[in-house]
CSV table of C-alpha atoms in Angstrom, one decimal:
chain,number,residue,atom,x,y,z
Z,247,UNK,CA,136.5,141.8,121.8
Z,248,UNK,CA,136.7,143.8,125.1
Z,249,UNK,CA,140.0,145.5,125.1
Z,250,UNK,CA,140.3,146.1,128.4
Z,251,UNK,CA,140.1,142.5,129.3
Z,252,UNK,CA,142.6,141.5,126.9
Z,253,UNK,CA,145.3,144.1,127.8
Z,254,UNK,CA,148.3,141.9,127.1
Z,255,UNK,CA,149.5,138.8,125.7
Z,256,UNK,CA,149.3,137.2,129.0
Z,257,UNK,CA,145.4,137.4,129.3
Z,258,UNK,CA,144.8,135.9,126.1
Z,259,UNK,CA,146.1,133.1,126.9
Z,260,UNK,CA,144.7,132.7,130.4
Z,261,UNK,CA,141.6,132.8,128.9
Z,262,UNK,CA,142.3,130.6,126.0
Z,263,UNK,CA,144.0,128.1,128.6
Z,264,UNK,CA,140.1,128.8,131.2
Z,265,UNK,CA,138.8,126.7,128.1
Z,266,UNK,CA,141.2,123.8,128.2
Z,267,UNK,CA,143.0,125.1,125.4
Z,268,UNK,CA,146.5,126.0,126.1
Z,269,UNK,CA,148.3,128.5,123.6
Z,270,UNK,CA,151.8,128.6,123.1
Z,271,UNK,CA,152.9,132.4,123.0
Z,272,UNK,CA,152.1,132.8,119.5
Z,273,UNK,CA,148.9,131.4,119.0
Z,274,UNK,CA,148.2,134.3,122.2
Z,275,UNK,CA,150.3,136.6,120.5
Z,276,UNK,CA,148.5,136.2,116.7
Z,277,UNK,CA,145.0,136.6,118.5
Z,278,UNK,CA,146.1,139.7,120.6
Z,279,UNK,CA,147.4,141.4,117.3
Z,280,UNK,CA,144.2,140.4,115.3
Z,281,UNK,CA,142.0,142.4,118.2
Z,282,UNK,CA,144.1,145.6,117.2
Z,283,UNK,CA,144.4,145.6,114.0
Z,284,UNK,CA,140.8,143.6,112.9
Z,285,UNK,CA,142.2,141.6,110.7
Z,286,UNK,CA,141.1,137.9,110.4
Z,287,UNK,CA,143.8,135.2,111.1
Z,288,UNK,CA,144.9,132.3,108.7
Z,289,UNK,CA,145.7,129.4,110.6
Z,290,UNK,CA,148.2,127.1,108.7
Z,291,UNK,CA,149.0,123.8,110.1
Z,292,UNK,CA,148.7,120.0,109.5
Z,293,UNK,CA,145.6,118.6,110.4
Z,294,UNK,CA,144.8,117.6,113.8
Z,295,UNK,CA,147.0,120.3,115.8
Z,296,UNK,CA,143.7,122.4,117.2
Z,297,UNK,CA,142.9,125.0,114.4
Z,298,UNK,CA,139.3,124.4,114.9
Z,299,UNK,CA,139.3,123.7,118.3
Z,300,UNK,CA,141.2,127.4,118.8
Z,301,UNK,CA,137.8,129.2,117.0
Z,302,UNK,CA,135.8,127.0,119.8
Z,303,UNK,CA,137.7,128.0,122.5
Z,304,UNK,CA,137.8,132.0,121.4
Z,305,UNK,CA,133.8,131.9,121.3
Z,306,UNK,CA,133.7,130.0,124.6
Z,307,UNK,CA,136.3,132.1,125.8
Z,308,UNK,CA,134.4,135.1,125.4
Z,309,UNK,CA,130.8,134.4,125.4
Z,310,UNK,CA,130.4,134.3,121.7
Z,311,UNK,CA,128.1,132.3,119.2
Z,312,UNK,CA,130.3,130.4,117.0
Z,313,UNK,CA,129.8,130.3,112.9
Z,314,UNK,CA,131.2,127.5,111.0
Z,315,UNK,CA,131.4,127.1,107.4
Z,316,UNK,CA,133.2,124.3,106.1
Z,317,UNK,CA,134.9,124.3,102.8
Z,318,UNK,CA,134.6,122.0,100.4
Z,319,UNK,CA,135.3,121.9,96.6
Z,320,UNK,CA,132.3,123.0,94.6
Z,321,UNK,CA,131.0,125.2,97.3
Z,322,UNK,CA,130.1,128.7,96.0
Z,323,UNK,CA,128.9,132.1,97.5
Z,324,UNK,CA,125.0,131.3,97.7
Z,325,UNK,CA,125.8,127.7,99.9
Z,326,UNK,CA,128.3,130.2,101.9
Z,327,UNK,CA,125.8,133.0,102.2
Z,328,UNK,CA,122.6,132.9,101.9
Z,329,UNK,CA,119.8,130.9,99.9
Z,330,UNK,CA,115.6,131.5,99.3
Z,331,UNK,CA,113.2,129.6,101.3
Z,332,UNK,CA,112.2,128.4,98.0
Z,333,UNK,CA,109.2,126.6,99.6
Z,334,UNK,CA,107.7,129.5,101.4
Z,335,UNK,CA,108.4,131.2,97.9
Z,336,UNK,CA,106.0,128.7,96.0
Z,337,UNK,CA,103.6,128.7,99.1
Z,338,UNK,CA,102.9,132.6,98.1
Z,339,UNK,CA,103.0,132.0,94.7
Z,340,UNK,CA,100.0,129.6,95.2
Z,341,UNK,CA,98.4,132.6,97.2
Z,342,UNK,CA,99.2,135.0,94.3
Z,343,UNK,CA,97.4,132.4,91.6
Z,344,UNK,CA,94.5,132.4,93.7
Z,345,UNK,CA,94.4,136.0,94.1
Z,346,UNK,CA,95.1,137.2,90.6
Z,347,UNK,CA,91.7,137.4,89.0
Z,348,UNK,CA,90.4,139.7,91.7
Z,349,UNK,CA,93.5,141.7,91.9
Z,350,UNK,CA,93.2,142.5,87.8
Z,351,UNK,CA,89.7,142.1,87.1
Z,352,UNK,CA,89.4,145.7,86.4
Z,353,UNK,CA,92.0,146.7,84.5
Z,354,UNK,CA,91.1,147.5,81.1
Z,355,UNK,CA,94.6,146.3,79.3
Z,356,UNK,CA,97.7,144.8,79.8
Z,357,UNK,CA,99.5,147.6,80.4
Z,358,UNK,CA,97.8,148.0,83.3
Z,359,UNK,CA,97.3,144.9,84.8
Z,360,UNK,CA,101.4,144.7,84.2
Z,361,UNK,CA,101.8,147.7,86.5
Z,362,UNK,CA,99.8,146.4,89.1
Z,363,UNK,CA,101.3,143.4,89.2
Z,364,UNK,CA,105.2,144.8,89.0
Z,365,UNK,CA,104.4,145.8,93.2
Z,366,UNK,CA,104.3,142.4,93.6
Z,367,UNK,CA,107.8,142.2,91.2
Z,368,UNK,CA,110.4,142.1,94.4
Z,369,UNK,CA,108.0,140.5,97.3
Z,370,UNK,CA,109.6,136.8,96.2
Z,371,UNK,CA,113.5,138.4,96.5
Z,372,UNK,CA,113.3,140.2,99.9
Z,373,UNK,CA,114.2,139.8,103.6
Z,374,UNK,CA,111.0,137.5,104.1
Z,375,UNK,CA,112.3,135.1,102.0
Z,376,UNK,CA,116.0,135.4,103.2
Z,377,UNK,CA,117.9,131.9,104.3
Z,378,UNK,CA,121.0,133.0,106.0
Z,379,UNK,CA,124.0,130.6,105.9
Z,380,UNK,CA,127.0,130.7,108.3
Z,381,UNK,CA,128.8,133.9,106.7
Z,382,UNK,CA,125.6,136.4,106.3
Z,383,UNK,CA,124.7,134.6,110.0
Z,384,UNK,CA,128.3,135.5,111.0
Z,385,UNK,CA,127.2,139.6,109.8
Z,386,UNK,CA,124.1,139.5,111.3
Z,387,UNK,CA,125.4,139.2,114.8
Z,388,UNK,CA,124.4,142.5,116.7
Z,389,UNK,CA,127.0,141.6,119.3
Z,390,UNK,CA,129.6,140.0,117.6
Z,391,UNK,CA,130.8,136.5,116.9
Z,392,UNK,CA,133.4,134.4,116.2
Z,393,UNK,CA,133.3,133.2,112.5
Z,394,UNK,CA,135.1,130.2,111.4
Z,395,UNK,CA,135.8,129.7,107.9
Z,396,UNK,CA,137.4,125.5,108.0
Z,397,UNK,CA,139.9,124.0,105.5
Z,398,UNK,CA,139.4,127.4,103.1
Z,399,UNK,CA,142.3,125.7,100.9
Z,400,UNK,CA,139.4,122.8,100.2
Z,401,UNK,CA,137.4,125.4,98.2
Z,402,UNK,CA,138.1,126.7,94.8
Z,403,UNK,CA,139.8,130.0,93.7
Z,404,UNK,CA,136.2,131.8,92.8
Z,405,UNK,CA,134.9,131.4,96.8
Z,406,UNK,CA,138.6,132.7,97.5
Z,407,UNK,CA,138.5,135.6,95.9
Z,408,UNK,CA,134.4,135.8,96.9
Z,409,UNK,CA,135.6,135.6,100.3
Z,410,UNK,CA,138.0,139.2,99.9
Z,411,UNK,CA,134.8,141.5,100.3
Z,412,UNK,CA,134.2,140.1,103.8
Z,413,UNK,CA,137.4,139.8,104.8
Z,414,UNK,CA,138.3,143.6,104.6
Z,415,UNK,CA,135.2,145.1,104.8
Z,416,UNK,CA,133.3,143.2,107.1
Z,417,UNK,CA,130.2,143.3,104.6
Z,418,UNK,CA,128.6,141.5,101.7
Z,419,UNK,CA,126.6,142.3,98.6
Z,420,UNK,CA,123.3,140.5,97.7
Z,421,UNK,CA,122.5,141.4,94.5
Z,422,UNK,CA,118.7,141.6,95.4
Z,423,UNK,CA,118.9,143.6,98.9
Z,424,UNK,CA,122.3,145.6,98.3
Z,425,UNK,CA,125.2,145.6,100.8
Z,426,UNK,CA,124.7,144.0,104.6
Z,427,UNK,CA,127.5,145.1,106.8
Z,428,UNK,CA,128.5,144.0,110.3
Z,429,UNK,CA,127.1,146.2,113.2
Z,430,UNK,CA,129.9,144.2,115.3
Z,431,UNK,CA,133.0,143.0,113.1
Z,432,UNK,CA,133.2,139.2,113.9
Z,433,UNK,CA,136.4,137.7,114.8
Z,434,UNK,CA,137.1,135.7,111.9
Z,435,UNK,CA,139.7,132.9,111.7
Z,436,UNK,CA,140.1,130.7,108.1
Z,437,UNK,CA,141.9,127.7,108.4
Z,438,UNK,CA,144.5,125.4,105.9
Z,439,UNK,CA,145.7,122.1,105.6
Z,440,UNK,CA,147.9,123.1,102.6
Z,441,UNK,CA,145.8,120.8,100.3
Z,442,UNK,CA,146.4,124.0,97.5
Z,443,UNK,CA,148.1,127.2,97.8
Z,444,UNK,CA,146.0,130.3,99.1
Z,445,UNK,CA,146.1,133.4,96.5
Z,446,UNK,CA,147.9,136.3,98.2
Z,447,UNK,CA,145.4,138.8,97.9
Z,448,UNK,CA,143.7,136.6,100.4
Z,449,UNK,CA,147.1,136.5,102.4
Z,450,UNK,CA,147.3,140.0,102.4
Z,451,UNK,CA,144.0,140.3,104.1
Z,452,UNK,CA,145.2,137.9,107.2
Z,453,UNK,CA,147.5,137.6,109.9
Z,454,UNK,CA,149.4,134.1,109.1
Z,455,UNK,CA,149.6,131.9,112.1
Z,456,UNK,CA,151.1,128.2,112.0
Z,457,UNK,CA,150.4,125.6,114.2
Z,458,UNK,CA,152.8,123.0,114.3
Z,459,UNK,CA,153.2,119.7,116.1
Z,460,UNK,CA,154.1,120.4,119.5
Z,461,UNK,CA,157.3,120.1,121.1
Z,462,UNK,CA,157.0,117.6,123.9
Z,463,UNK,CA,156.8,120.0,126.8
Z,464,UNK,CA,153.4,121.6,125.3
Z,465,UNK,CA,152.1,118.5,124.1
Z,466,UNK,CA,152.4,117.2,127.7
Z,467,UNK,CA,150.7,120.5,128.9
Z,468,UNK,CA,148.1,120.0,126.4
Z,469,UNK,CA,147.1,116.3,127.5
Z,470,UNK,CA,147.1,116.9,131.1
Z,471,UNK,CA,144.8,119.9,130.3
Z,472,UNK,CA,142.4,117.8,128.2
Z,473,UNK,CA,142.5,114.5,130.9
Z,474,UNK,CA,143.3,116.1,134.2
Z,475,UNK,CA,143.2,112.9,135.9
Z,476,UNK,CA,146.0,111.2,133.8
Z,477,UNK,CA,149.0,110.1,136.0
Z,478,UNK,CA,152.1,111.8,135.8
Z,479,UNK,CA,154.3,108.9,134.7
Z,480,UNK,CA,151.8,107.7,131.8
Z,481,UNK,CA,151.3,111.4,130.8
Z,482,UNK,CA,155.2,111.5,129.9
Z,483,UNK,CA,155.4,107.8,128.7
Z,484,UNK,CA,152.8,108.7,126.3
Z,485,UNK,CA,154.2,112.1,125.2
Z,486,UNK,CA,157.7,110.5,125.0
Z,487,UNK,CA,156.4,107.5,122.7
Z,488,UNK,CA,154.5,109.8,120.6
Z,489,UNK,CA,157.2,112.1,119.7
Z,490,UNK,CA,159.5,108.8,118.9
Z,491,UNK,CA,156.9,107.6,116.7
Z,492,UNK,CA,157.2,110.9,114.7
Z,493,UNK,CA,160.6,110.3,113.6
Z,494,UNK,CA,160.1,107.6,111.4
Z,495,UNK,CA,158.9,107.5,108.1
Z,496,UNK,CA,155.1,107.4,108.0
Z,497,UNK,CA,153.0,108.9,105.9
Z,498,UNK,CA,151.2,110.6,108.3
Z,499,UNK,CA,152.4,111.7,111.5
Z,500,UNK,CA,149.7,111.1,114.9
Z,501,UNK,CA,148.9,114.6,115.6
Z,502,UNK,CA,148.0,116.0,118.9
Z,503,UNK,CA,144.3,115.0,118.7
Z,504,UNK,CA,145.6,111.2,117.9
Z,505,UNK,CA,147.6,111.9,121.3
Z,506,UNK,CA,144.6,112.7,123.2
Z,507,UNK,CA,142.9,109.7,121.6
Z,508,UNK,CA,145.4,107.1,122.8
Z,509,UNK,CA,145.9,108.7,126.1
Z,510,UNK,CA,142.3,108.6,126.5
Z,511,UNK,CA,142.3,105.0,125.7
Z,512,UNK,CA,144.8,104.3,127.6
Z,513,UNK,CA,143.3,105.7,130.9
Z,514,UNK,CA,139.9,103.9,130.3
Z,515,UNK,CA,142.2,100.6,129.9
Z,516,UNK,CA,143.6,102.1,133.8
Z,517,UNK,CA,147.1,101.4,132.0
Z,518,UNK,CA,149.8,102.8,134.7
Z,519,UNK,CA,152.5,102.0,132.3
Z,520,UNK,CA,153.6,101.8,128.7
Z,521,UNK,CA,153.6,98.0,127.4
Z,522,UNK,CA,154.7,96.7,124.0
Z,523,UNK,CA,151.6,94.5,123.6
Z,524,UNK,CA,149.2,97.0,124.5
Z,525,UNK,CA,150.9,99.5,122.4
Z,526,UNK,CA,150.6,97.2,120.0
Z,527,UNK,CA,146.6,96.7,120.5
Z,528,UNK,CA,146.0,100.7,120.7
Z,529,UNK,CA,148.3,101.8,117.8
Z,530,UNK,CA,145.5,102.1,114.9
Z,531,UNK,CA,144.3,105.6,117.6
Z,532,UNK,CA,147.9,107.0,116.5
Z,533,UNK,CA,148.2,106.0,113.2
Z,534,UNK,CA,145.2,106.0,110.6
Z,535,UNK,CA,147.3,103.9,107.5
Z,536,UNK,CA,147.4,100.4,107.8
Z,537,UNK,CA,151.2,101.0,105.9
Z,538,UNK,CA,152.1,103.5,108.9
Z,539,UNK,CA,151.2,100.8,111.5
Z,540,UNK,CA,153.1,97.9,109.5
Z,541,UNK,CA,156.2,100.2,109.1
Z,542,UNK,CA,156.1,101.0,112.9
Z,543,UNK,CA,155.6,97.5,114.5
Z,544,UNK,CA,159.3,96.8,114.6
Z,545,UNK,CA,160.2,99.8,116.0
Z,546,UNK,CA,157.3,99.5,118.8
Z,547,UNK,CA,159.0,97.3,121.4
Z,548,UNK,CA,162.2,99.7,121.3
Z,549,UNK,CA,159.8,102.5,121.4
Z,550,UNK,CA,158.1,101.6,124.3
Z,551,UNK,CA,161.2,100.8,126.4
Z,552,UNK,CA,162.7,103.8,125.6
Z,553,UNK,CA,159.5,105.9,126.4
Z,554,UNK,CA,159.1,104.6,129.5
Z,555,UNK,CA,163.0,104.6,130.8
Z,556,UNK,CA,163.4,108.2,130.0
Z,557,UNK,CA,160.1,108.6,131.8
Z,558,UNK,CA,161.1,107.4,135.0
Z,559,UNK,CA,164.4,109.0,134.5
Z,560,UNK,CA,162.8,112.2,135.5
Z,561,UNK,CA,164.0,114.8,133.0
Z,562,UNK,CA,162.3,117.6,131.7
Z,563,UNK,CA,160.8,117.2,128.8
Z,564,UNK,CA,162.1,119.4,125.9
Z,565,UNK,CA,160.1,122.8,125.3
């Protein structure tokens, strides 16, 4: 990152927010304190409330290619890493077959048909033959990037504690090359949905950053940044329902991209205000479990009413 250009606080999030993305003060702050001390950041949070969508906006942000590697369970170093064009690797070995008779017609015994052959020993395991996946791509970057390690919690302990080498030294080992370190140290951010709990050597490698569902001064920030057009009225009744609907017992909770969903709905339906029925019609954006959208339909109607009155009342929103 160029320091001079992220001076304070302030400038990260101007340009996080030139990107659409708006940063409450310690997403900026997290990101600004990650530049000095080049650390990666672990982003903690319940899916939903823009941990990916911060790693896209900090590569847009900056003119940077964005790696992504997404975690699952089984995943190991070599998915994560790298792999061997295994078919140009048989394509040669064809070539070698062919070749092999003229090659050791004239040596006059094994031995020395094996030493001619052992220049050939390390051909099959070199850079020619090198697949790089997102994290050796990440390395490999002579300017920099912006690395994104998803839903790290999704992977097993073993790629966790794979994972430590990168993290504090910026470099990994391939048994048949040796160690590749980063010209440029990408910014790396790992993200966690809380499915397991993350080791703490891990921790201890990362500034912890959680992102939590918005109060509703932000969340209406964040809409309006993503649909500029929305009207002001809708914008709140929306923002207002939303955070109503959280208080009630559901299994899961509409996050801020299920917000952005329905309020996109919503404006292609060119609703101006907030009615039961259409509520009603729209709720499966907000809530993904057929229980959730049982539990909430007799609350809807007083939802609704209540969004939209406080609405038009004209009070800020809480930050």
């Amino acid at each position: 990152m160029d320091t001079q250009a992220t001076s304070t606080i302030e400038d990260v999030t101007a340009g996080l927010g030139a990107t659409g993305y708006v940063a409450a003060r310690p997403i900026a702050l997290a990101l600004w304190l990650a530049e000095r001390l080049a650390k990666p950041i672990l982003v903690e949070g319940p899916a939903g409330v823009g941990k990916t969508e911060l790693a896209r906006a900090i590569a847009a942000w900056r003119g940077l290619p964005l790696h992504r590697l997404q975690c699952h369970e089984g995943l190991d170093e070599t998915r994560a890493l790298y792999e061997w064009k295994y078919g140009k690797q048989l394509l040669y070995t064809q070539i070698l077959k062919d070749r092999i008779g003229p090659l050791l017609g004239d040596a006059p015994g094994l031995a020395p048909a094996l030493a001619k052959l052992d220049g050939f020993s390390d051909l099959f395991f070199s850079e020619a033959f090198l697949e790089p996946r997102p994290l050796l791509a990440a390395l490999r970057e002579p300017a920099g990037c912006v690395l994104l390690i998803d839903e790290v919690d999704k992977a097993d302990e073993a790629f966790e504690a794979f994972l430590l080498e990168l993290l504090a030294d910026h470099a990994v080992t391939i048994p048949e090359i040796g160690t590749i370190r980063a010209a440029v140290p990408p910014i790396v951010l790992l993200t966690s949905n809380g499915v397991r709990e993350l080791g703490d050597a891990l921790k201890r490698r990362c500034l912890h950053l959680h992102i939590g569902l918005p109060a509703p001064a932000l969340e209406a920030r964040i809409v309006a940044a993503r649909l500029p057009g929305i009207a002001a009225v809708l914008l709140r009744q929306v923002v207002l329902f939303v955070q109503g609907l959280r208080k009630l017992d559901l299994k899961k909770q509409p996050s801020i991209s299920e917000t952005i969903d329905w309020a996109r709905a919503l404006t292609l339906l060119h609703t101006e205000s907030l009615d039961p029925d259409l509520v009603r019609e729209t709720l499966n954006l907000l809530l993904k479990h057929e229980a959730d959208i049982a539990a909430a339909g007799p609350e809807l109607a007083g939802l609704a009413l209540k969004a939209k009155r406080d609405a038009e009342g004209g009070m800020p929103l809480p930050a």
